CSV table of N, CA and C in Angstrom, one decimal:
chain,number,residue,atom,x,y,z
A,1,MET,N,0.8,-1.4,0.2
A,1,MET,CA,0.0,0.0,0.1
A,1,MET,C,0.9,1.2,0.1
A,2,ARG,N,1.9,1.3,0.8
A,2,ARG,CA,2.9,2.3,1.0
A,2,ARG,C,3.3,2.6,-0.5
A,3,ILE,N,3.8,1.8,-1.2
A,3,ILE,CA,4.6,1.9,-2.5
A,3,ILE,C,3.5,2.3,-3.5
A,4,VAL,N,2.3,2.0,-3.4
A,4,VAL,CA,1.4,2.5,-4.4
A,4,VAL,C,1.1,3.9,-4.1
A,5,LEU,N,1.1,4.1,-2.9
A,5,LEU,CA,0.7,5.6,-2.4
A,5,LEU,C,2.0,6.6,-2.9
A,6,ASN,N,3.3,6.0,-2.6
A,6,ASN,CA,4.6,6.8,-3.0
A,6,ASN,C,4.4,6.8,-4.4
A,7,THR,N,4.3,6.0,-5.3
A,7,THR,CA,3.9,5.9,-6.7
A,7,THR,C,3.1,7.3,-7.2
A,8,LEU,N,1.9,7.1,-6.4
A,8,LEU,CA,1.0,8.0,-6.8
A,8,LEU,C,1.4,9.4,-6.7
A,9,ILE,N,2.1,9.8,-5.6
A,9,ILE,CA,2.4,11.2,-5.0
A,9,ILE,C,3.6,11.3,-6.0
A,10,ALA,N,4.5,10.6,-6.3
A,10,ALA,CA,5.4,10.6,-7.5
A,10,ALA,C,4.9,11.0,-8.9
A,11,ALA,N,3.7,10.3,-9.3
A,11,ALA,CA,3.2,10.7,-10.4
A,11,ALA,C,2.7,12.1,-10.4
A,12,ALA,N,1.9,12.6,-9.4
A,12,ALA,CA,1.5,13.6,-9.4
A,12,ALA,C,2.4,14.8,-9.3
A,13,PHE,N,3.4,14.7,-8.6
A,13,PHE,CA,4.4,15.9,-8.7
A,13,PHE,C,5.0,15.9,-10.1
A,14,ILE,N,5.3,14.8,-10.7
A,14,ILE,CA,5.7,14.7,-12.2
A,14,ILE,C,4.7,15.7,-13.0
A,15,SER,N,3.7,15.1,-13.0
A,15,SER,CA,2.4,15.8,-13.7
A,15,SER,C,2.4,17.3,-13.6
A,16,PHE,N,2.5,17.7,-12.3
A,16,PHE,CA,2.2,19.3,-12.0
A,16,PHE,C,3.6,20.0,-12.6
A,17,ALA,N,4.5,19.5,-12.3
A,17,ALA,CA,6.1,19.8,-12.7
A,17,ALA,C,5.9,19.8,-14.3
A,18,VAL,N,5.5,19.0,-14.8
A,18,VAL,CA,5.6,19.0,-16.6
A,18,VAL,C,4.6,20.1,-17.0
A,19,GLN,N,3.2,20.0,-16.2
A,19,GLN,CA,2.4,21.3,-16.7
A,19,GLN,C,3.0,22.6,-16.4
A,20,ALA,N,3.6,22.8,-15.3
A,20,ALA,CA,4.3,24.0,-14.9
A,20,ALA,C,5.2,24.7,-15.9
A,21,GLU,N,6.0,23.5,-16.6
A,21,GLU,CA,7.3,24.1,-17.8
A,21,GLU,C,6.7,24.1,-19.1
A,22,ALA,N,5.6,23.6,-19.4
A,22,ALA,CA,4.9,23.5,-20.7
A,22,ALA,C,4.8,24.9,-21.2
A,23,ALA,N,5.2,25.3,-22.2
A,23,ALA,CA,5.0,26.6,-23.2
A,23,ALA,C,3.7,26.9,-23.4
A,24,ASN,N,3.1,28.2,-23.3
A,24,ASN,CA,2.1,28.8,-23.3
A,24,ASN,C,2.2,29.4,-24.8
A,25,TYR,N,1.0,29.0,-25.5
A,25,TYR,CA,0.9,29.9,-26.9
A,25,TYR,C,-0.3,30.6,-27.0
A,26,ARG,N,-0.9,30.8,-25.9
A,26,ARG,CA,-2.3,31.2,-26.0
A,26,ARG,C,-2.4,32.7,-25.1
A,27,ASP,N,-2.9,33.8,-25.4
A,27,ASP,CA,-3.1,35.0,-24.4
A,27,ASP,C,-4.3,34.5,-23.8
A,28,ARG,N,-4.3,34.0,-22.5
A,28,ARG,CA,-5.5,33.5,-21.7
A,28,ARG,C,-6.2,34.7,-21.3
A,29,SER,N,-6.0,35.7,-21.6
A,29,SER,CA,-7.1,37.0,-21.5
A,29,SER,C,-8.2,37.0,-22.5
A,30,VAL,N,-7.8,36.2,-23.4
A,30,VAL,CA,-8.9,35.9,-24.6
A,30,VAL,C,-9.9,34.9,-24.1
A,31,SER,N,-11.0,35.1,-24.5
A,31,SER,CA,-12.1,34.1,-24.0
A,31,SER,C,-12.1,32.9,-25.1
A,32,MET,N,-12.0,31.7,-24.8
A,32,MET,CA,-12.2,30.9,-25.9
A,32,MET,C,-13.7,30.4,-26.4
A,33,ALA,N,-13.7,30.2,-27.6
A,33,ALA,CA,-15.3,29.7,-27.9
A,33,ALA,C,-15.0,28.4,-28.4
A,34,VAL,N,-15.9,27.5,-28.1
A,34,VAL,CA,-15.8,26.1,-28.6
A,34,VAL,C,-17.0,26.0,-29.7
A,35,GLN,N,-17.0,25.0,-30.5
A,35,GLN,CA,-17.9,24.7,-31.5
A,35,GLN,C,-19.1,24.5,-31.1
A,36,ALA,N,-20.0,25.1,-31.5
A,36,ALA,CA,-21.3,24.8,-30.8
A,36,ALA,C,-21.9,23.9,-31.9
A,37,GLY,N,-22.8,23.0,-31.0
A,37,GLY,CA,-23.5,22.2,-31.8
A,37,GLY,C,-22.5,20.9,-32.3
A,38,LEU,N,-21.3,20.9,-31.8
A,38,LEU,CA,-20.5,19.7,-32.3
A,38,LEU,C,-21.3,18.3,-32.0
A,39,ASP,N,-21.3,17.5,-33.3
A,39,ASP,CA,-21.7,16.2,-33.3
A,39,ASP,C,-20.7,15.1,-33.2
A,40,LEU,N,-20.7,14.7,-32.0
A,40,LEU,CA,-19.6,13.6,-31.6
A,40,LEU,C,-19.5,12.7,-32.6
A,41,LYS,N,-20.7,12.1,-33.1
A,41,LYS,CA,-20.7,10.6,-33.7
A,41,LYS,C,-20.1,11.5,-35.2
A,42,LYS,N,-20.3,12.3,-35.7
A,42,LYS,CA,-19.6,12.8,-36.8
A,42,LYS,C,-18.2,13.1,-36.8
A,43,TYR,N,-17.8,13.5,-35.4
A,43,TYR,CA,-16.5,14.0,-35.1
A,43,TYR,C,-15.6,12.4,-35.1
A,44,LEU,N,-16.1,11.3,-34.7
A,44,LEU,CA,-15.5,10.3,-34.7
A,44,LEU,C,-14.7,9.8,-35.8
A,45,GLY,N,-13.5,8.9,-36.1
A,45,GLY,CA,-12.9,8.5,-37.1
A,45,GLY,C,-11.5,8.9,-37.1
A,46,LYS,N,-11.1,8.9,-38.1
A,46,LYS,CA,-9.6,9.2,-38.3
A,46,LYS,C,-9.2,10.7,-38.8
A,47,TRP,N,-8.2,11.3,-38.2
A,47,TRP,CA,-7.9,12.6,-38.3
A,47,TRP,C,-6.3,12.5,-38.5
A,48,TYR,N,-6.1,13.3,-39.4
A,48,TYR,CA,-4.5,13.7,-39.6
A,48,TYR,C,-4.1,14.8,-39.0
A,49,GLU,N,-2.9,14.9,-38.2
A,49,GLU,CA,-2.4,16.1,-37.7
A,49,GLU,C,-1.6,17.1,-38.6
A,50,ILE,N,-2.3,18.1,-38.9
A,50,ILE,CA,-1.6,18.9,-40.1
A,50,ILE,C,-0.6,20.1,-39.2
A,51,ALA,N,-0.9,20.8,-38.3
A,51,ALA,CA,0.0,21.2,-37.5
A,51,ALA,C,-0.3,21.4,-36.3
A,52,ARG,N,0.7,21.6,-35.3
A,52,ARG,CA,0.4,21.8,-33.8
A,52,ARG,C,1.3,22.8,-33.1
A,53,PHE,N,1.2,22.8,-31.8
A,53,PHE,CA,1.8,23.6,-31.1
A,53,PHE,C,2.8,22.8,-30.3
A,54,PRO,N,4.2,22.9,-30.4
A,54,PRO,CA,5.3,22.3,-29.8
A,54,PRO,C,4.7,21.9,-28.3
A,55,ASN,N,4.8,20.2,-28.1
A,55,ASN,CA,4.6,20.1,-26.9
A,55,ASN,C,5.7,18.5,-26.7
A,56,ARG,N,5.9,18.6,-25.4
A,56,ARG,CA,6.9,17.6,-25.0
A,56,ARG,C,6.4,15.9,-25.6
A,57,PHE,N,5.2,15.6,-25.4
A,57,PHE,CA,4.6,14.5,-25.8
A,57,PHE,C,4.7,13.9,-27.2
A,58,GLU,N,4.7,15.1,-28.2
A,58,GLU,CA,4.8,14.6,-29.6
A,58,GLU,C,6.1,15.0,-30.0
A,59,ARG,N,7.2,15.2,-29.3
A,59,ARG,CA,8.4,15.5,-29.7
A,59,ARG,C,8.9,14.6,-30.8
A,60,GLY,N,9.3,15.1,-32.0
A,60,GLY,CA,10.1,14.1,-33.0
A,60,GLY,C,9.0,13.3,-33.8
A,61,CYS,N,7.7,13.6,-33.5
A,61,CYS,CA,6.6,12.6,-34.2
A,61,CYS,C,6.2,13.6,-35.5
A,62,VAL,N,6.1,12.5,-36.5
A,62,VAL,CA,5.7,12.8,-37.9
A,62,VAL,C,4.7,12.0,-38.2
A,63,GLY,N,3.6,12.1,-39.2
A,63,GLY,CA,3.0,11.1,-39.7
A,63,GLY,C,1.8,11.0,-38.6
A,64,VAL,N,1.7,11.8,-37.8
A,64,VAL,CA,0.4,11.8,-36.7
A,64,VAL,C,-0.9,11.6,-37.1
A,65,THR,N,-1.5,10.7,-36.7
A,65,THR,CA,-2.8,10.6,-36.8
A,65,THR,C,-3.7,10.4,-35.3
A,66,ALA,N,-5.1,10.6,-35.4
A,66,ALA,CA,-5.8,10.3,-34.1
A,66,ALA,C,-6.8,9.9,-34.5
A,67,GLU,N,-7.3,8.6,-34.0
A,67,GLU,CA,-8.7,7.8,-34.3
A,67,GLU,C,-9.7,8.0,-33.0
A,68,TYR,N,-10.5,8.4,-33.2
A,68,TYR,CA,-11.6,8.5,-32.0
A,68,TYR,C,-12.9,7.5,-32.7
A,69,SER,N,-13.2,6.9,-31.5
A,69,SER,CA,-14.3,5.6,-31.4
A,69,SER,C,-15.0,5.6,-30.0
A,70,MET,N,-16.3,5.4,-30.3
A,70,MET,CA,-17.1,5.2,-28.9
A,70,MET,C,-16.8,4.0,-28.2
A,71,ARG,N,-16.7,4.1,-26.9
A,71,ARG,CA,-16.2,2.7,-25.9
A,71,ARG,C,-17.7,2.4,-25.5
A,72,ALA,N,-17.7,1.5,-25.0
A,72,ALA,CA,-18.9,0.7,-24.5
A,72,ALA,C,-19.7,1.7,-23.1
A,73,ASP,N,-18.4,2.3,-22.5
A,73,ASP,CA,-19.0,3.0,-21.3
A,73,ASP,C,-19.4,4.4,-21.5
A,74,GLY,N,-19.5,4.7,-22.9
A,74,GLY,CA,-20.0,6.3,-23.2
A,74,GLY,C,-18.9,7.2,-23.5
A,75,ASP,N,-17.6,6.9,-22.8
A,75,ASP,CA,-16.6,7.8,-23.3
A,75,ASP,C,-16.0,7.3,-24.8
A,76,VAL,N,-15.2,8.1,-25.3
A,76,VAL,CA,-14.4,8.1,-26.4
A,76,VAL,C,-13.0,7.6,-26.5
A,77,ARG,N,-12.9,6.6,-27.2
A,77,ARG,CA,-11.4,5.9,-27.2
A,77,ARG,C,-10.6,6.9,-28.2
A,78,VAL,N,-9.3,7.1,-27.5
A,78,VAL,CA,-8.4,8.0,-28.4
A,78,VAL,C,-7.2,7.5,-28.6
A,79,LEU,N,-6.8,7.0,-30.0
A,79,LEU,CA,-5.8,6.2,-30.3
A,79,LEU,C,-5.0,7.3,-31.3
A,80,ASN,N,-4.0,7.7,-30.6
A,80,ASN,CA,-3.0,8.6,-31.3
A,80,ASN,C,-1.9,7.7,-31.7
A,81,THR,N,-1.3,7.9,-32.8
A,81,THR,CA,-0.4,7.1,-33.6
A,81,THR,C,0.9,8.2,-34.2
A,82,CYS,N,1.9,7.9,-33.9
A,82,CYS,CA,3.1,8.6,-34.6
A,82,CYS,C,4.2,7.7,-35.0
A,83,ARG,N,4.9,8.5,-35.7
A,83,ARG,CA,6.3,7.7,-36.3
A,83,ARG,C,7.3,8.5,-36.1
A,84,LYS,N,8.2,8.2,-35.1
A,84,LYS,CA,9.5,9.0,-34.6
A,84,LYS,C,10.4,9.4,-35.7
A,85,GLY,N,10.7,10.3,-36.1
A,85,GLY,CA,11.9,10.9,-36.8
A,85,GLY,C,11.5,11.1,-38.3
A,86,THR,N,10.9,9.8,-38.9
A,86,THR,CA,10.7,9.9,-40.2
A,86,THR,C,9.5,9.1,-40.6
A,87,LEU,N,8.9,9.3,-41.6
A,87,LEU,CA,7.6,8.7,-42.2
A,87,LEU,C,7.7,6.9,-42.1
A,88,ASN,N,8.9,6.6,-42.0
A,88,ASN,CA,9.2,5.2,-41.9
A,88,ASN,C,9.9,4.6,-40.7
A,89,GLY,N,9.7,5.7,-39.7
A,89,GLY,CA,10.2,5.7,-38.4
A,89,GLY,C,9.5,4.4,-37.3
A,90,LYS,N,10.0,4.4,-36.2
A,90,LYS,CA,9.3,3.5,-35.2
A,90,LYS,C,8.0,4.0,-35.1
A,91,VAL,N,6.9,3.1,-34.9
A,91,VAL,CA,5.5,3.8,-34.7
A,91,VAL,C,5.2,3.7,-33.1
A,92,GLU,N,4.9,4.8,-32.7
A,92,GLU,CA,4.5,4.9,-31.3
A,92,GLU,C,3.0,5.3,-31.3
A,93,VAL,N,2.3,4.4,-30.2
A,93,VAL,CA,1.0,4.6,-30.1
A,93,VAL,C,0.7,4.9,-28.5
A,94,ALA,N,-0.4,5.9,-28.7
A,94,ALA,CA,-1.0,6.2,-27.1
A,94,ALA,C,-2.5,6.0,-27.4
A,95,ASP,N,-2.8,5.3,-26.2
A,95,ASP,CA,-4.4,4.9,-26.1
A,95,ASP,C,-4.8,5.3,-25.0
A,96,GLY,N,-6.0,6.2,-24.9
A,96,GLY,CA,-6.7,6.9,-24.1
A,96,GLY,C,-7.9,7.2,-24.1
A,97,SER,N,-8.6,7.8,-23.5
A,97,SER,CA,-10.1,8.1,-23.5
A,97,SER,C,-10.2,9.4,-23.3
A,98,ALA,N,-11.4,9.8,-23.8
A,98,ALA,CA,-12.1,11.4,-23.5
A,98,ALA,C,-13.3,11.2,-23.0
A,99,ARG,N,-13.6,12.4,-22.1
A,99,ARG,CA,-15.0,12.2,-21.7
A,99,ARG,C,-15.6,13.8,-22.1
A,100,VAL,N,-16.9,13.7,-22.4
A,100,VAL,CA,-17.6,15.1,-22.8
A,100,VAL,C,-17.7,15.6,-21.3
A,101,GLU,N,-17.2,16.7,-21.3
A,101,GLU,CA,-17.5,17.8,-20.2
A,101,GLU,C,-18.4,18.6,-20.3
A,102,ALA,N,-18.8,19.2,-21.7
A,102,ALA,CA,-19.7,20.0,-21.9
A,102,ALA,C,-20.0,20.3,-23.5
A,103,PRO,N,-20.8,20.7,-24.1
A,103,PRO,CA,-20.8,20.8,-25.5
A,103,PRO,C,-19.4,21.2,-26.0
A,104,GLY,N,-18.6,20.4,-26.9
A,104,GLY,CA,-17.4,21.1,-27.7
A,104,GLY,C,-16.2,20.7,-26.5
A,105,ARG,N,-16.6,20.7,-25.3
A,105,ARG,CA,-15.3,20.5,-24.3
A,105,ARG,C,-15.2,19.0,-23.8
A,106,LEU,N,-14.0,18.5,-24.2
A,106,LEU,CA,-13.8,17.3,-23.6
A,106,LEU,C,-12.5,17.1,-22.9
A,107,SER,N,-12.4,16.0,-22.2
A,107,SER,CA,-11.2,15.9,-21.2
A,107,SER,C,-10.5,14.7,-21.7
A,108,VAL,N,-9.2,14.5,-21.8
A,108,VAL,CA,-8.5,13.3,-22.4
A,108,VAL,C,-7.5,12.8,-20.9
A,109,ASN,N,-7.5,11.6,-21.2
A,109,ASN,CA,-6.5,11.0,-20.1
A,109,ASN,C,-6.0,9.9,-21.0
A,110,PHE,N,-4.5,9.8,-20.9
A,110,PHE,CA,-3.8,8.6,-21.3
A,110,PHE,C,-2.9,8.0,-20.1
A,111,VAL,N,-3.6,7.9,-18.9
A,111,VAL,CA,-2.8,7.4,-17.8
A,111,VAL,C,-3.7,6.9,-16.9
A,112,PRO,N,-4.6,5.8,-17.5
A,112,PRO,CA,-5.6,5.5,-16.7
A,112,PRO,C,-5.4,5.2,-15.0
A,113,TRP,N,-4.6,4.8,-14.7
A,113,TRP,CA,-4.2,4.5,-13.4
A,113,TRP,C,-4.1,6.1,-12.5
A,114,LEU,N,-3.9,7.0,-13.2
A,114,LEU,CA,-4.1,8.4,-12.6
A,114,LEU,C,-5.0,9.3,-13.2
A,115,PRO,N,-6.3,8.9,-12.8
A,115,PRO,CA,-7.4,9.5,-13.2
A,115,PRO,C,-7.4,10.9,-13.1
A,116,PHE,N,-6.8,11.6,-12.2
A,116,PHE,CA,-6.7,13.1,-12.2
A,116,PHE,C,-5.9,13.7,-13.2
A,117,ALA,N,-5.3,13.0,-13.9
A,117,ALA,CA,-4.3,13.6,-14.9
A,117,ALA,C,-5.0,13.8,-16.1
A,118,ARG,N,-6.0,14.5,-16.4
A,118,ARG,CA,-6.9,14.6,-17.5
A,118,ARG,C,-6.4,16.2,-18.1
A,119,GLY,N,-6.4,16.2,-19.4
A,119,GLY,CA,-6.2,17.2,-20.3
A,119,GLY,C,-7.2,17.8,-20.9
A,120,ASP,N,-7.5,19.2,-20.9
A,120,ASP,CA,-8.5,19.9,-21.4
A,120,ASP,C,-8.4,19.5,-23.3
A,121,TYR,N,-9.5,19.4,-23.8
A,121,TYR,CA,-9.4,19.2,-25.5
A,121,TYR,C,-10.8,19.8,-25.9
A,122,TRP,N,-10.6,21.1,-26.1
A,122,TRP,CA,-11.8,21.9,-26.8
A,122,TRP,C,-11.7,21.9,-28.1
A,123,VAL,N,-12.9,21.4,-28.8
A,123,VAL,CA,-13.0,21.6,-30.4
A,123,VAL,C,-13.3,23.1,-30.6
A,124,LEU,N,-12.5,23.8,-30.9
A,124,LEU,CA,-12.9,25.3,-31.4
A,124,LEU,C,-13.5,25.4,-32.6
A,125,TYR,N,-13.6,24.4,-33.4
A,125,TYR,CA,-14.1,24.7,-34.9
A,125,TYR,C,-14.1,23.4,-35.5
A,126,VAL,N,-15.1,23.0,-36.1
A,126,VAL,CA,-15.1,22.0,-37.2
A,126,VAL,C,-15.9,22.4,-38.6
A,127,ALA,N,-15.3,22.1,-39.7
A,127,ALA,CA,-15.9,22.5,-40.9
A,127,ALA,C,-17.4,21.6,-41.0
A,128,SER,N,-18.3,22.3,-41.7
A,128,SER,CA,-19.8,21.5,-41.9
A,128,SER,C,-19.7,20.3,-42.4
A,129,ASP,N,-18.7,19.9,-43.0
A,129,ASP,CA,-18.7,18.5,-43.5
A,129,ASP,C,-17.8,17.6,-42.9
A,130,TYR,N,-17.3,18.2,-41.4
A,130,TYR,CA,-16.2,17.6,-40.6
A,130,TYR,C,-15.1,17.2,-41.3
A,131,SER,N,-14.4,17.8,-42.2
A,131,SER,CA,-13.2,17.5,-43.0
A,131,SER,C,-12.0,18.4,-42.4
A,132,LEU,N,-12.5,19.1,-41.5
A,132,LEU,CA,-11.2,19.9,-40.9
A,132,LEU,C,-11.9,20.4,-39.6
A,133,ALA,N,-10.8,20.4,-38.5
A,133,ALA,CA,-11.1,20.6,-37.1
A,133,ALA,C,-9.9,21.7,-36.4
A,134,VAL,N,-10.3,22.4,-35.6
A,134,VAL,CA,-9.3,23.1,-34.7
A,134,VAL,C,-9.5,22.8,-33.2
A,135,VAL,N,-8.6,22.2,-32.4
A,135,VAL,CA,-8.6,22.1,-31.1
A,135,VAL,C,-7.4,22.9,-30.5
A,136,GLY,N,-8.0,22.9,-29.0
A,136,GLY,CA,-7.3,23.8,-28.2
A,136,GLY,C,-7.4,23.5,-26.8
A,137,SER,N,-6.4,24.4,-25.8
A,137,SER,CA,-6.8,24.0,-24.4
A,137,SER,C,-7.0,25.4,-23.8
A,138,PRO,N,-7.6,25.8,-22.6
A,138,PRO,CA,-7.6,27.1,-22.2
A,138,PRO,C,-6.5,27.6,-21.7
A,139,LYS,N,-5.4,26.5,-21.0
A,139,LYS,CA,-4.5,27.0,-20.6
A,139,LYS,C,-3.4,27.4,-21.8
A,140,GLY,N,-3.6,27.1,-23.2
A,140,GLY,CA,-2.8,27.5,-24.2
A,140,GLY,C,-1.7,26.5,-24.4
A,141,THR,N,-1.3,25.5,-23.7
A,141,THR,CA,-0.2,24.8,-23.8
A,141,THR,C,-0.2,23.7,-25.2
A,142,THR,N,-1.6,23.6,-25.5
A,142,THR,CA,-1.6,22.7,-26.7
A,142,THR,C,-2.6,23.2,-27.6
A,143,GLY,N,-2.5,22.7,-29.0
A,143,GLY,CA,-3.5,23.1,-30.0
A,143,GLY,C,-3.3,22.4,-31.2
A,144,TRP,N,-4.1,22.2,-31.9
A,144,TRP,CA,-3.9,21.2,-33.2
A,144,TRP,C,-4.9,21.7,-34.4
A,145,ILE,N,-4.2,21.7,-35.8
A,145,ILE,CA,-5.1,21.7,-36.9
A,145,ILE,C,-5.2,20.2,-37.3
A,146,LEU,N,-6.3,19.9,-37.4
A,146,LEU,CA,-6.6,18.4,-38.1
A,146,LEU,C,-7.5,18.4,-39.2
A,147,ALA,N,-7.3,17.1,-39.9
A,147,ALA,CA,-8.1,17.2,-41.2
A,147,ALA,C,-8.1,15.7,-41.4
A,148,ARG,N,-9.2,15.1,-42.3
A,148,ARG,CA,-9.4,13.7,-42.5
A,148,ARG,C,-8.6,13.4,-43.6
A,149,THR,N,-7.9,14.4,-44.3
A,149,THR,CA,-6.9,14.0,-45.1
A,149,THR,C,-5.5,14.4,-44.9
A,150,PRO,N,-4.3,13.9,-45.4
A,150,PRO,CA,-3.0,14.4,-44.8
A,150,PRO,C,-2.6,15.7,-45.2
A,151,ARG,N,-3.3,16.4,-46.2
A,151,ARG,CA,-3.1,17.7,-46.6
A,151,ARG,C,-4.3,18.7,-46.7
A,152,ILE,N,-3.9,20.1,-46.4
A,152,ILE,CA,-5.4,20.7,-46.4
A,152,ILE,C,-4.8,22.1,-47.6
A,153,SER,N,-6.0,22.4,-48.1
A,153,SER,CA,-5.8,24.1,-49.0
A,153,SER,C,-5.2,25.1,-48.1
A,154,ALA,N,-4.7,25.9,-48.9
A,154,ALA,CA,-4.0,27.2,-48.4
A,154,ALA,C,-5.5,27.8,-47.7
A,155,LYS,N,-6.7,27.7,-48.3
A,155,LYS,CA,-8.0,28.5,-47.6
A,155,LYS,C,-8.3,27.7,-46.4
A,156,GLU,N,-8.1,26.4,-46.4
A,156,GLU,CA,-8.3,25.7,-45.1
A,156,GLU,C,-7.3,26.2,-43.8
A,157,ARG,N,-6.3,26.3,-44.5
A,157,ARG,CA,-5.2,26.6,-43.5
A,157,ARG,C,-5.4,28.1,-42.7
A,158,ALA,N,-5.7,29.0,-43.7
A,158,ALA,CA,-6.0,30.1,-43.3
A,158,ALA,C,-7.2,30.2,-42.3
A,159,LYS,N,-8.3,29.5,-42.7
A,159,LYS,CA,-9.4,29.5,-41.9
A,159,LYS,C,-9.0,28.8,-40.6
A,160,ALA,N,-8.3,27.9,-40.3
A,160,ALA,CA,-7.7,27.2,-39.1
A,160,ALA,C,-7.0,28.2,-38.3
A,161,GLU,N,-6.2,28.8,-39.0
A,161,GLU,CA,-5.1,29.8,-38.2
A,161,GLU,C,-5.8,30.7,-37.8
A,162,GLY,N,-7.0,31.3,-38.4
A,162,GLY,CA,-8.0,32.4,-38.0
A,162,GLY,C,-8.6,31.9,-36.9
A,163,VAL,N,-8.9,30.6,-36.7
A,163,VAL,CA,-9.7,30.4,-35.4
A,163,VAL,C,-9.0,30.4,-34.2
A,164,LEU,N,-7.6,30.0,-34.7
A,164,LEU,CA,-6.7,30.0,-33.5
A,164,LEU,C,-6.5,31.4,-32.9
A,165,SER,N,-6.3,32.1,-33.9
A,165,SER,CA,-5.9,33.5,-33.5
A,165,SER,C,-7.1,34.0,-32.8
A,166,LYS,N,-8.4,34.2,-33.3
A,166,LYS,CA,-9.2,34.5,-32.5
A,166,LYS,C,-9.6,34.2,-31.3
A,167,ASN,N,-9.0,32.9,-30.9
A,167,ASN,CA,-9.0,32.3,-29.7
A,167,ASN,C,-7.8,32.6,-28.7
A,168,GLY,N,-7.0,33.5,-29.3
A,168,GLY,CA,-5.7,34.0,-28.5
A,168,GLY,C,-4.6,33.4,-28.8
A,169,TYR,N,-4.3,32.5,-29.8
A,169,TYR,CA,-3.0,31.9,-30.0
A,169,TYR,C,-2.2,32.7,-30.9
A,170,ASP,N,-1.0,32.3,-30.8
A,170,ASP,CA,0.2,33.1,-31.5
A,170,ASP,C,0.6,31.7,-32.6
A,171,VAL,N,-0.2,32.1,-33.8
A,171,VAL,CA,0.1,31.1,-34.9
A,171,VAL,C,1.2,30.9,-35.4
A,172,ARG,N,2.1,31.9,-35.1
A,172,ARG,CA,3.5,31.8,-35.5
A,172,ARG,C,4.1,30.8,-34.9
A,173,GLU,N,3.8,30.4,-33.8
A,173,GLU,CA,4.3,29.1,-32.9
A,173,GLU,C,3.9,27.7,-33.5
A,174,LEU,N,3.0,27.8,-34.6
A,174,LEU,CA,2.8,26.4,-35.2
A,174,LEU,C,3.9,25.6,-35.7
A,175,GLU,N,3.7,24.4,-35.7
A,175,GLU,CA,4.7,23.9,-36.4
A,175,GLU,C,4.0,22.8,-37.6
A,176,ASP,N,4.3,22.6,-38.6
A,176,ASP,CA,3.9,21.8,-39.5
A,176,ASP,C,4.1,20.2,-39.2
A,177,VAL,N,3.2,19.3,-39.6
A,177,VAL,CA,3.4,18.0,-39.2
A,177,VAL,C,3.5,17.3,-40.4
A,178,LEU,N,4.8,16.7,-40.9
A,178,LEU,CA,5.2,15.8,-42.0
A,178,LEU,C,3.9,14.7,-42.1
A,179,GLN,N,3.4,14.7,-43.2
A,179,GLN,CA,2.4,13.5,-43.6
A,179,GLN,C,2.7,12.9,-44.9
A,180,LYS,N,2.2,11.9,-45.1
A,180,LYS,CA,2.4,11.0,-46.5
A,180,LYS,C,2.0,11.8,-47.7
């Protein structure tokens, strides 16, 4: 019991320390607006990561995809896949779950034995045909442009960056994600 408790305490400190050192890409004085009327069923499926704000857990990742599916318990399964370094690099997978907290606002967890280690995943925009999405977090430490295809048009990119800017993000900090 003591070992389990010590492990949980250590994990909590590590979690808080990592959050404290994470970069902030967003002016938090700007209110965030989530996608009104997000249809979670239409959002499910495979998404390609087009661009992201740098973060520790995706360092060196290319060819990143996220696949969302419903779980029997009503939560959403989140299966993130990346290739390390190159498109032919070692495949790494993160399997987690997301819970709907409010319309357009989800929380994700990739550490099931640490249930309080949830991260905000707010859908800021989704195209009417669910081909493009913009995701962020109120803390501004993460943010993504996602698409159903590995590439998007300049018009779609401008739309996505406009959504991020409107929500206080500094889009100059975005990094493109190499895709096939």
